[in-house]
C-alpha positions as protocol buffer text, in pm:
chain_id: "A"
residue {
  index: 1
  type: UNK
  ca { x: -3645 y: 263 z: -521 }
}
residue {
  index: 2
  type: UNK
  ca { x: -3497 y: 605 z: -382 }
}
residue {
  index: 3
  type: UNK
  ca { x: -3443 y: 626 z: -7 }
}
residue {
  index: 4
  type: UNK
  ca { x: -3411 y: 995 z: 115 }
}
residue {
  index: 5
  type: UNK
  ca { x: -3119 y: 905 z: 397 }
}
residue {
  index: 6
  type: UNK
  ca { x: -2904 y: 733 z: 164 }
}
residue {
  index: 7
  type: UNK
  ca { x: -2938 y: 1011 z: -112 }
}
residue {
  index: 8
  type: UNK
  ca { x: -2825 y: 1242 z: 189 }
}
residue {
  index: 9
  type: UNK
  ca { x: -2601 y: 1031 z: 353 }
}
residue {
  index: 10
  type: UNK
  ca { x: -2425 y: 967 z: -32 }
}
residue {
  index: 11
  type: UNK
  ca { x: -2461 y: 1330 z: -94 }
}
residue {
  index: 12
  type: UNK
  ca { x: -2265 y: 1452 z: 192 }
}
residue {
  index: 13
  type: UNK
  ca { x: -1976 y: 1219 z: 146 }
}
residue {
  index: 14
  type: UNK
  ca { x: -1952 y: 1330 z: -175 }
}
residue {
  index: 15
  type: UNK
  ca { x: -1942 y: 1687 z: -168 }
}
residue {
  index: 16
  type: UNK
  ca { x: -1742 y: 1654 z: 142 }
}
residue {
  index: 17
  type: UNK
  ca { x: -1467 y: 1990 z: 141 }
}
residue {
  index: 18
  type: UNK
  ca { x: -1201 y: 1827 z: -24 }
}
residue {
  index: 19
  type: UNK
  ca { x: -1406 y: 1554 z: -245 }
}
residue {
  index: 20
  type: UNK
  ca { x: -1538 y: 1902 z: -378 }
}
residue {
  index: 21
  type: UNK
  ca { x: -1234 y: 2089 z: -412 }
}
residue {
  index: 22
  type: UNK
  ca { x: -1130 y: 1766 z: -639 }
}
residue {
  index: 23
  type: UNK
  ca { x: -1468 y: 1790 z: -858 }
}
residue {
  index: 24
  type: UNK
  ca { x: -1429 y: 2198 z: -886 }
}
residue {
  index: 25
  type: UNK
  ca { x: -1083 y: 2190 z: -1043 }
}
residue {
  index: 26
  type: UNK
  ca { x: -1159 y: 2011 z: -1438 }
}
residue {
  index: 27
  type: UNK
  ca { x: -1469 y: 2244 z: -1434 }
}
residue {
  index: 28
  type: UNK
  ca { x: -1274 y: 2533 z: -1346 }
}
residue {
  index: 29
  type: UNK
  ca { x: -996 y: 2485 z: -1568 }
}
residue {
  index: 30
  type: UNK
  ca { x: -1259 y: 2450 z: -1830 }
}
residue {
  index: 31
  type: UNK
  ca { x: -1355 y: 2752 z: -1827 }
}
residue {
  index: 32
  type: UNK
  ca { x: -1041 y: 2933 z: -1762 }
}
residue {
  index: 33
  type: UNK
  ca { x: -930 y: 2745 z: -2109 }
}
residue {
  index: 34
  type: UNK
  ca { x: -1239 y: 2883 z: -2286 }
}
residue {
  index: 35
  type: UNK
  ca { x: -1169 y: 3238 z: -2199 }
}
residue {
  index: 36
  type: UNK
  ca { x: -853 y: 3247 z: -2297 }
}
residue {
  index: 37
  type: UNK
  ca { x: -913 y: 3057 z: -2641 }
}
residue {
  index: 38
  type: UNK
  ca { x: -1214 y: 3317 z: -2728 }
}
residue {
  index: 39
  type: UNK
  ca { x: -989 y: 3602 z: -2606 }
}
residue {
  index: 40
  type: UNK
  ca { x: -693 y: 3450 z: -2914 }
}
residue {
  index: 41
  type: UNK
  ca { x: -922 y: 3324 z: -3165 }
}
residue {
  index: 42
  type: UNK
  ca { x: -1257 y: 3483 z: -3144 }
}
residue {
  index: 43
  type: UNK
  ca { x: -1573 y: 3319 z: -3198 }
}
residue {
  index: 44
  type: UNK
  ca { x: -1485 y: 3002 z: -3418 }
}
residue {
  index: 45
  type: UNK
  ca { x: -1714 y: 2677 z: -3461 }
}
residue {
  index: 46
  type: UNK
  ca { x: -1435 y: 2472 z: -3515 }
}
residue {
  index: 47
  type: UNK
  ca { x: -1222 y: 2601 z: -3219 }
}
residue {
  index: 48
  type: UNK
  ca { x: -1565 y: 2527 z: -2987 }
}
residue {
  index: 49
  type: UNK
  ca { x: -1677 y: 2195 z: -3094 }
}
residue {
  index: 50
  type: UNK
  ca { x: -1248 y: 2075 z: -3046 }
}
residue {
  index: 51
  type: UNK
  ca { x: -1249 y: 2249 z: -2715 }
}
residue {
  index: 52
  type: UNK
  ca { x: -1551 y: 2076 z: -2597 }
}
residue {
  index: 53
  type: UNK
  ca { x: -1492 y: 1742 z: -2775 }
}
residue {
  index: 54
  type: UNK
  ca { x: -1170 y: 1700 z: -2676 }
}
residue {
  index: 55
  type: UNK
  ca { x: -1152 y: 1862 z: -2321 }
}
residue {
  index: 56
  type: UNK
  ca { x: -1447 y: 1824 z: -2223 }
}
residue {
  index: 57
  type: UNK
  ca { x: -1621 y: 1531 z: -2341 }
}
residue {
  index: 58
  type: UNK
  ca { x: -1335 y: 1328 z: -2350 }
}
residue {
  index: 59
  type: UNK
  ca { x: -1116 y: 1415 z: -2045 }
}
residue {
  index: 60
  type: UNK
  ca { x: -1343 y: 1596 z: -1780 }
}
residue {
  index: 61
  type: UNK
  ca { x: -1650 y: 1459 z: -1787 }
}
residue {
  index: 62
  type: UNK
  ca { x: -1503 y: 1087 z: -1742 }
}
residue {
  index: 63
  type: UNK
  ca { x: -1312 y: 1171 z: -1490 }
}
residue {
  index: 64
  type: UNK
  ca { x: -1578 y: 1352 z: -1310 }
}
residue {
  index: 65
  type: UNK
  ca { x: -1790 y: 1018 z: -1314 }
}
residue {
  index: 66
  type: UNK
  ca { x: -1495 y: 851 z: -1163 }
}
residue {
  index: 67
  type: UNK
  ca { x: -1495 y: 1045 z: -912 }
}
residue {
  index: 68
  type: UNK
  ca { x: -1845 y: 1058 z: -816 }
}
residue {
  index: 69
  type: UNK
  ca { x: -1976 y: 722 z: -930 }
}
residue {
  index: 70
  type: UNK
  ca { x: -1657 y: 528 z: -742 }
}
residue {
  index: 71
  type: UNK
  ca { x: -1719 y: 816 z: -427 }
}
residue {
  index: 72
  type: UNK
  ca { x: -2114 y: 706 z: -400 }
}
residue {
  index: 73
  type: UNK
  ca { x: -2019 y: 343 z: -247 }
}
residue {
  index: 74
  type: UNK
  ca { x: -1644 y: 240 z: -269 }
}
residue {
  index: 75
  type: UNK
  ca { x: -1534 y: 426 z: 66 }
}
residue {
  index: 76
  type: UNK
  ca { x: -1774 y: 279 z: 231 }
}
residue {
  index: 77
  type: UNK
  ca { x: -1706 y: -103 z: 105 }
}
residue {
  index: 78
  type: UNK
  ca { x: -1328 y: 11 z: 163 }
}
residue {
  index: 79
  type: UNK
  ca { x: -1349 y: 134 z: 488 }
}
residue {
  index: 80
  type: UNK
  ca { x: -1678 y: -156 z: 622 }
}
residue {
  index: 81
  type: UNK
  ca { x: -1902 y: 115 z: 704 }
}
residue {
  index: 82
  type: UNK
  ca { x: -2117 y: -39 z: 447 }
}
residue {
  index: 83
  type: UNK
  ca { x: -2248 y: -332 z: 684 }
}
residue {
  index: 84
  type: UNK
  ca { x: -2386 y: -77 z: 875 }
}
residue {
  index: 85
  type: UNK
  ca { x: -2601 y: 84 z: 582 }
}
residue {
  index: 86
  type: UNK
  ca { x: -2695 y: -283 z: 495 }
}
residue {
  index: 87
  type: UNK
  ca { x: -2819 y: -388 z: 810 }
}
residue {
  index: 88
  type: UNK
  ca { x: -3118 y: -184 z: 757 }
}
residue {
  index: 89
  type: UNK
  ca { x: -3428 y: -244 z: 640 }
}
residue {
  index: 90
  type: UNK
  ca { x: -3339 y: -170 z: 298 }
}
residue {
  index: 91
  type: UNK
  ca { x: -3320 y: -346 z: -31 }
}
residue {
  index: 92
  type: UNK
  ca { x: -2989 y: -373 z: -150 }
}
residue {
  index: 93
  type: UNK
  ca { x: -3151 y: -260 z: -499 }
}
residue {
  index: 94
  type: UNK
  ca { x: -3289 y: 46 z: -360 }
}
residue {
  index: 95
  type: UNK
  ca { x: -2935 y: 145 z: -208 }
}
residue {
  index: 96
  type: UNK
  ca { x: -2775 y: 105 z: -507 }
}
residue {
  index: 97
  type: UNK
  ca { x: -3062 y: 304 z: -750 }
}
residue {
  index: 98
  type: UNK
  ca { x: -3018 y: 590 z: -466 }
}
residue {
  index: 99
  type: UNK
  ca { x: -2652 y: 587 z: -491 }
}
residue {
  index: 100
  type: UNK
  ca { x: -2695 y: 637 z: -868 }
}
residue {
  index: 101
  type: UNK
  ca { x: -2925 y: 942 z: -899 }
}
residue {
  index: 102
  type: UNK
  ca { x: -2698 y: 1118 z: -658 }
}
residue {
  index: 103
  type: UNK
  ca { x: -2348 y: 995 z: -871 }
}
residue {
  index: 104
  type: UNK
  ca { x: -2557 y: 1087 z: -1209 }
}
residue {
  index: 105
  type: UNK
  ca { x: -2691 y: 1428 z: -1048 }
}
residue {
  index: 106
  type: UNK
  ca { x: -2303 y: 1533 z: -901 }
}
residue {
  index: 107
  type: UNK
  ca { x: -2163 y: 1393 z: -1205 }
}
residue {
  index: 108
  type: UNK
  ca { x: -2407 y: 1603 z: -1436 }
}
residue {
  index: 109
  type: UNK
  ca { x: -2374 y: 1958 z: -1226 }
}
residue {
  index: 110
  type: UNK
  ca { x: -1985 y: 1921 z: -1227 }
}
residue {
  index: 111
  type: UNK
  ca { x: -1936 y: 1871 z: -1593 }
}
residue {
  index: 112
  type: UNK
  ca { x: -2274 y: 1963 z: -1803 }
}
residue {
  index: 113
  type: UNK
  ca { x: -2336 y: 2335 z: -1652 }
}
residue {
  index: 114
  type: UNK
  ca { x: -1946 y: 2418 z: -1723 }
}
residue {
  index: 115
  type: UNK
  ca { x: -1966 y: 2258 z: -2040 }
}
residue {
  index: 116
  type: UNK
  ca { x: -2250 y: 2507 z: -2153 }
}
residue {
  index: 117
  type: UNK
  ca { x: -2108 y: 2753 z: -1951 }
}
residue {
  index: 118
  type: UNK
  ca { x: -1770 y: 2673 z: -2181 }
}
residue {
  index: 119
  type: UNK
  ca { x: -1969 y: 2679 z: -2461 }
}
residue {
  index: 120
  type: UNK
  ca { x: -2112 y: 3012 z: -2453 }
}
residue {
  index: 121
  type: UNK
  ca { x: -1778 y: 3199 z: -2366 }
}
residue {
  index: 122
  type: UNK
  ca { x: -1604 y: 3017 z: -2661 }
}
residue {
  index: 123
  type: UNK
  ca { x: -1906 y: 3075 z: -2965 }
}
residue {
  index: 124
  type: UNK
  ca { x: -2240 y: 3155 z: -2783 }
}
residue {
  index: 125
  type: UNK
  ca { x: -2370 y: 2855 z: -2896 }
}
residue {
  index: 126
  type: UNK
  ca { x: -2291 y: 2877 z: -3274 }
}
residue {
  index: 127
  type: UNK
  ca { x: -2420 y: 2598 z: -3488 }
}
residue {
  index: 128
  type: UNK
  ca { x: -2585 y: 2498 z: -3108 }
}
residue {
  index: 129
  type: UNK
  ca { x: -2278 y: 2337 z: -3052 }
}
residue {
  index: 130
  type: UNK
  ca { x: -2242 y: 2451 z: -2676 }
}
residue {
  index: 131
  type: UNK
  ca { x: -2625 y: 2253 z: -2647 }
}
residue {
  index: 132
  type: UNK
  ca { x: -2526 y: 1972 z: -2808 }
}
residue {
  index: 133
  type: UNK
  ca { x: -2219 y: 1880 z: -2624 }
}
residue {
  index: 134
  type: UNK
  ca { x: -2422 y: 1977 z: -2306 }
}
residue {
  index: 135
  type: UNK
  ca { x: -2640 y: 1716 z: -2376 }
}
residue {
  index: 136
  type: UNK
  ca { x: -2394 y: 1481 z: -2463 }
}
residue {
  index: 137
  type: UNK
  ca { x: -2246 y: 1518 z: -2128 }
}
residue {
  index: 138
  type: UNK
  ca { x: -2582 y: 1488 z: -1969 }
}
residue {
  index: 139
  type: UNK
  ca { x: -2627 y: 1111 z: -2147 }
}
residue {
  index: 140
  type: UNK
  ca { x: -2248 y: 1022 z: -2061 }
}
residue {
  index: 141
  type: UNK
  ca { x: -2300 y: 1092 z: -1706 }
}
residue {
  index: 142
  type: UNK
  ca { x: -2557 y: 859 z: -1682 }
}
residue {
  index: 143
  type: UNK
  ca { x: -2327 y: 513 z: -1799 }
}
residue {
  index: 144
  type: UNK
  ca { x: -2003 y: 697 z: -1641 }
}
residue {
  index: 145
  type: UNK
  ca { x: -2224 y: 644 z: -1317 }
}
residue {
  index: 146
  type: UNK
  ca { x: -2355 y: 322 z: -1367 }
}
residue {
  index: 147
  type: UNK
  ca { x: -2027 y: 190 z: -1509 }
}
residue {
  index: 148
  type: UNK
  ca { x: -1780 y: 345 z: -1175 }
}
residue {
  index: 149
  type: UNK
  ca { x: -2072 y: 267 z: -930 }
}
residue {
  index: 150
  type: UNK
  ca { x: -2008 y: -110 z: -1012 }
}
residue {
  index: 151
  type: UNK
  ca { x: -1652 y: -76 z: -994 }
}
residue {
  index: 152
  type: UNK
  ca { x: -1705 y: 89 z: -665 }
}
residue {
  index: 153
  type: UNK
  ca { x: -1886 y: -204 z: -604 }
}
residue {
  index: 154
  type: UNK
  ca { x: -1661 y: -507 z: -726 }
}
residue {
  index: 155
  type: UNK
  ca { x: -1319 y: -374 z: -685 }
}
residue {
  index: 156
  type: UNK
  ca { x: -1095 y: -215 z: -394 }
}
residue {
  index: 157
  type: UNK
  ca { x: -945 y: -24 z: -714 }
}
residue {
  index: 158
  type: UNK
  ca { x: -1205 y: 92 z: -855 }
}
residue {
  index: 159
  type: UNK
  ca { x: -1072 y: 483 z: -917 }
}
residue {
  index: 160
  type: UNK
  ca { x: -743 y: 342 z: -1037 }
}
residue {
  index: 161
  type: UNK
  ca { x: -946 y: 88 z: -1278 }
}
residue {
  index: 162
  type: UNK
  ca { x: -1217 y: 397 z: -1336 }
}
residue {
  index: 163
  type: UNK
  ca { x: -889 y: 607 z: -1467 }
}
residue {
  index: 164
  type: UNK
  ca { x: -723 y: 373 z: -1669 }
}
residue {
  index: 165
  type: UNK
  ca { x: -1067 y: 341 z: -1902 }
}
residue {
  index: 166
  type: UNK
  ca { x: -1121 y: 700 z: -1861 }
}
residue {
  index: 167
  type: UNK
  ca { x: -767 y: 804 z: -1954 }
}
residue {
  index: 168
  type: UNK
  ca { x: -612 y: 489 z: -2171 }
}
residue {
  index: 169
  type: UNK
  ca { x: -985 y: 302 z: -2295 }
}
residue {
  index: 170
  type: UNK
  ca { x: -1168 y: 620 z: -2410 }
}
residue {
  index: 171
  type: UNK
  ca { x: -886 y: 919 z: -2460 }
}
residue {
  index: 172
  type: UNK
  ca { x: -611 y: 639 z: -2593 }
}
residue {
  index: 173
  type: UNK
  ca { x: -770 y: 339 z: -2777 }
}
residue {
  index: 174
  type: UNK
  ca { x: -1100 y: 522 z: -2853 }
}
residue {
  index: 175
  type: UNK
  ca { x: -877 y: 770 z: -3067 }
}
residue {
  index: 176
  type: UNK
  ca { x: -635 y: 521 z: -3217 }
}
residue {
  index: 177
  type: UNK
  ca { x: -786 y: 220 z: -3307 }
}
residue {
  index: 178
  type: UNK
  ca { x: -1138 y: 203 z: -3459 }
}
residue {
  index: 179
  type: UNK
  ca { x: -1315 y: -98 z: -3301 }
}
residue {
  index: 180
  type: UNK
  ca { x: -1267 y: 43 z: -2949 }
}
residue {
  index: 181
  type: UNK
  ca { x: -1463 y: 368 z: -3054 }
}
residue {
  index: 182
  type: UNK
  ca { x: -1749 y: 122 z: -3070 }
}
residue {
  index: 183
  type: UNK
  ca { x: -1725 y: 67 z: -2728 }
}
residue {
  index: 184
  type: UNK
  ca { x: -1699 y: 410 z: -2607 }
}
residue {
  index: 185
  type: UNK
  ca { x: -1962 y: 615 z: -2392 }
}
residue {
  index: 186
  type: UNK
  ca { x: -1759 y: 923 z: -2528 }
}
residue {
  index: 187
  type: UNK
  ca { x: -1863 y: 801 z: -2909 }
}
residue {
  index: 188
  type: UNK
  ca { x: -2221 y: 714 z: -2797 }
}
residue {
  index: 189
  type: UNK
  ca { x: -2272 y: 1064 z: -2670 }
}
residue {
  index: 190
  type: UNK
  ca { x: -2100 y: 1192 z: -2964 }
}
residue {
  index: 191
  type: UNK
  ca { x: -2392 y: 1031 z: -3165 }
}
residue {
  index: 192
  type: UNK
  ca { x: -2642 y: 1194 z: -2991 }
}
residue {
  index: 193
  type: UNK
  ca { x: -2424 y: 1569 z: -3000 }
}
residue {
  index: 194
  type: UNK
  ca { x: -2411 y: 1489 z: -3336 }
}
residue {
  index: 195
  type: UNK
  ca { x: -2789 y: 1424 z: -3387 }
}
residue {
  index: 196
  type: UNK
  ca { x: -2873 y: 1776 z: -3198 }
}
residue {
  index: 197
  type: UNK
  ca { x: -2649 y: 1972 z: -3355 }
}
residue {
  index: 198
  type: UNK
  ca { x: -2609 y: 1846 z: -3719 }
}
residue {
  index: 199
  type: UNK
  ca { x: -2399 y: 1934 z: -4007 }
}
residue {
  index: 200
  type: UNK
  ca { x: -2050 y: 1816 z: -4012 }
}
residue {
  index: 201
  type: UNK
  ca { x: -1836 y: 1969 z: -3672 }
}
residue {
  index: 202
  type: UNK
  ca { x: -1939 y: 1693 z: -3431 }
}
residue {
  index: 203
  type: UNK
  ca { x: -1905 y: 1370 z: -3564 }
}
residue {
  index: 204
  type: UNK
  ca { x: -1917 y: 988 z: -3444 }
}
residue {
  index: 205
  type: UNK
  ca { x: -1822 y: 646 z: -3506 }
}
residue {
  index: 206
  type: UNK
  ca { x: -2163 y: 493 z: -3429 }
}
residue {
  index: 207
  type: UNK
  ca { x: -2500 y: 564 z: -3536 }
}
residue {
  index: 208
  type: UNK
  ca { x: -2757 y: 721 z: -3321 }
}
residue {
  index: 209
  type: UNK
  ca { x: -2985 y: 396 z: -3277 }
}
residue {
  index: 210
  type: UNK
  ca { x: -2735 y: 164 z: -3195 }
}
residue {
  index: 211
  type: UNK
  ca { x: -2566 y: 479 z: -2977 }
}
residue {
  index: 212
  type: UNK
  ca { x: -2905 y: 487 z: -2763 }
}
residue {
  index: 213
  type: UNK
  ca { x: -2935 y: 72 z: -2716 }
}
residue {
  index: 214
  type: UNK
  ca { x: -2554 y: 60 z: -2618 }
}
residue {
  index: 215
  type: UNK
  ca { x: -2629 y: 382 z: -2328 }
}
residue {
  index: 216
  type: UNK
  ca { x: -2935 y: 207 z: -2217 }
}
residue {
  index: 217
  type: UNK
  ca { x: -2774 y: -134 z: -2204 }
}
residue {
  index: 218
  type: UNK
  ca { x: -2476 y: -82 z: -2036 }
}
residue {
  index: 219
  type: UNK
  ca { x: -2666 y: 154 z: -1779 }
}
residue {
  index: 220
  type: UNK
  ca { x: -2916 y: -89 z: -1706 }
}
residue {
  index: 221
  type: UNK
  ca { x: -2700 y: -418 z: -1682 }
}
residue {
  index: 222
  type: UNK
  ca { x: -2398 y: -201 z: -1510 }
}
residue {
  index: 223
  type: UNK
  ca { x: -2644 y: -86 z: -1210 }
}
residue {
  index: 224
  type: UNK
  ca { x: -2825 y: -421 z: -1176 }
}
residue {
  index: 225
  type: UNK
  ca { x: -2482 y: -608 z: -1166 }
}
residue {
  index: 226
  type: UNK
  ca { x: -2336 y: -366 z: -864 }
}
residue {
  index: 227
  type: UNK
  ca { x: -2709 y: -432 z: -693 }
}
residue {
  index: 228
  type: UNK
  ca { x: -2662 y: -819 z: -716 }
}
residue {
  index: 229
  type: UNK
  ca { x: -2258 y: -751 z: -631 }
}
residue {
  index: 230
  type: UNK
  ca { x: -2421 y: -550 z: -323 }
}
residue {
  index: 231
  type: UNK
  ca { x: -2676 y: -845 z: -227 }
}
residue {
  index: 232
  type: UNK
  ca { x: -2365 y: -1113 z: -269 }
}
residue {
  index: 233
  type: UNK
  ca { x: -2194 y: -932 z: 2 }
}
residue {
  index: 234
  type: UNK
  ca { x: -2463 y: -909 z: 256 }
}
residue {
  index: 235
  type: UNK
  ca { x: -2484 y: -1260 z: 166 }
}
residue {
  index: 236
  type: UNK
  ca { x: -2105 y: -1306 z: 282 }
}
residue {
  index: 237
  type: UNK
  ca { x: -2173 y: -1099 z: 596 }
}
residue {
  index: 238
  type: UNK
  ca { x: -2425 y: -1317 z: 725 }
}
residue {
  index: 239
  type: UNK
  ca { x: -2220 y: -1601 z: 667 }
}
């Protein structure tokens, strides 16, 4: 299910010089941010877990799994380099799983580490806040990935499509209007931030169990859809 070329291959188009420069900048500002907050307010729970929350888990890590989950196979569908890959002997599943790992890894280096990283400057891991969002971030990369890797798959658009959830879906709706949050990865990993950390300062819409069933669904269904969307078009080639 994980084919070394591909992974490398997928790897160095996405940490190509400028794809990278793209991914460093959220991170970086991140932490910039977190400085400068601990250098005004101090150490302060409440200050961390809103940093975090609202910076981080809801603006950078999305956006992040744009990037890198839309990167892993939408240039190559764009641009028809892809027909090459799939004239291999490889299953069309197997491409896709690779893809993955190497959108979830990416995805998890550029927002996780700086989110811990964030954490620590800001409290030092009071209330094991800076963990808990870590780990949130982990779990969110993984259905960011599978989610934008099928866009990249089905759609010429997919970073504009990727952004519009990202930025209008989860930021927008999941903040205004209470049914959306249901159907949020941010309010899924929330659940499980919430679970690690406890008491009151992270806090979400949707209980842990179904939290864990909604992650696993959508990153299950969302990678086995872009693998059949992947076979369909092979299908078309040969046509």
């Amino acid at each position: 299910m994980y084919d070394p070329t591909v992974a490398r291959l997928t790897y160095r188009a996405l940490l190509g010089r400028r794809r990278a420069l793209v991914l460093g900048v959220l991170p970086l500002l991140l932490i910039v941010i977190s400085a400068i907050v601990r250098a005004l307010t101090g150490a302060d729970d409440q200050v961390t877990a809103d940093v975090l929350g609202g910076f981080a888990l809801a603006t950078m890590v999305p956006i992040i799994g744009v990037i890198a989950g839309t990167g892993a196979i939408g240039p190559e569908i764009d641009d028809g380099s892809v027909v090459y890959l799939l004239s291999k002997p490889l299953k069309r599943p197997t491409i896709i799983f690779t893809k993955l790992i190497v959108a979830i890894a990416v995805t998890m280096v550029f927002s996780a580490v700086p989110t811990l990283i964030a954490g620590l400057i800001l409290n030092g891991n009071g209330q094991n806040i800076a963990v808990a969002y870590t780990i949130a971030a982990l779990v969110s990369s993984i259905a960011y990935s599978a989610l934008f890797l099928l866009l990249g798959t089905v759609s010429r658009h997919a970073v504009v499509f990727g952004l519009v959830y990202a930025l209008v879906w989860e930021a927008l709706f999941g903040s205004l209007v209470s049914g959306a949050r249901t159907l949020s990865v941010q309010q899924w990993s929330l659940a499980v931030a919430h679970k690690v950390a406890g008491g009151d300062l992270i806090t979400s819409d949707v209980g842990l169990p179904t939290a864990t069933v909604l992650l696993i669904v959508v990153t299950a269904a969302a990678t086995w859809f872009a693998g059949w969307k992947l076979r369909s078009l092979t299908l078309a080639g040969e046509e």
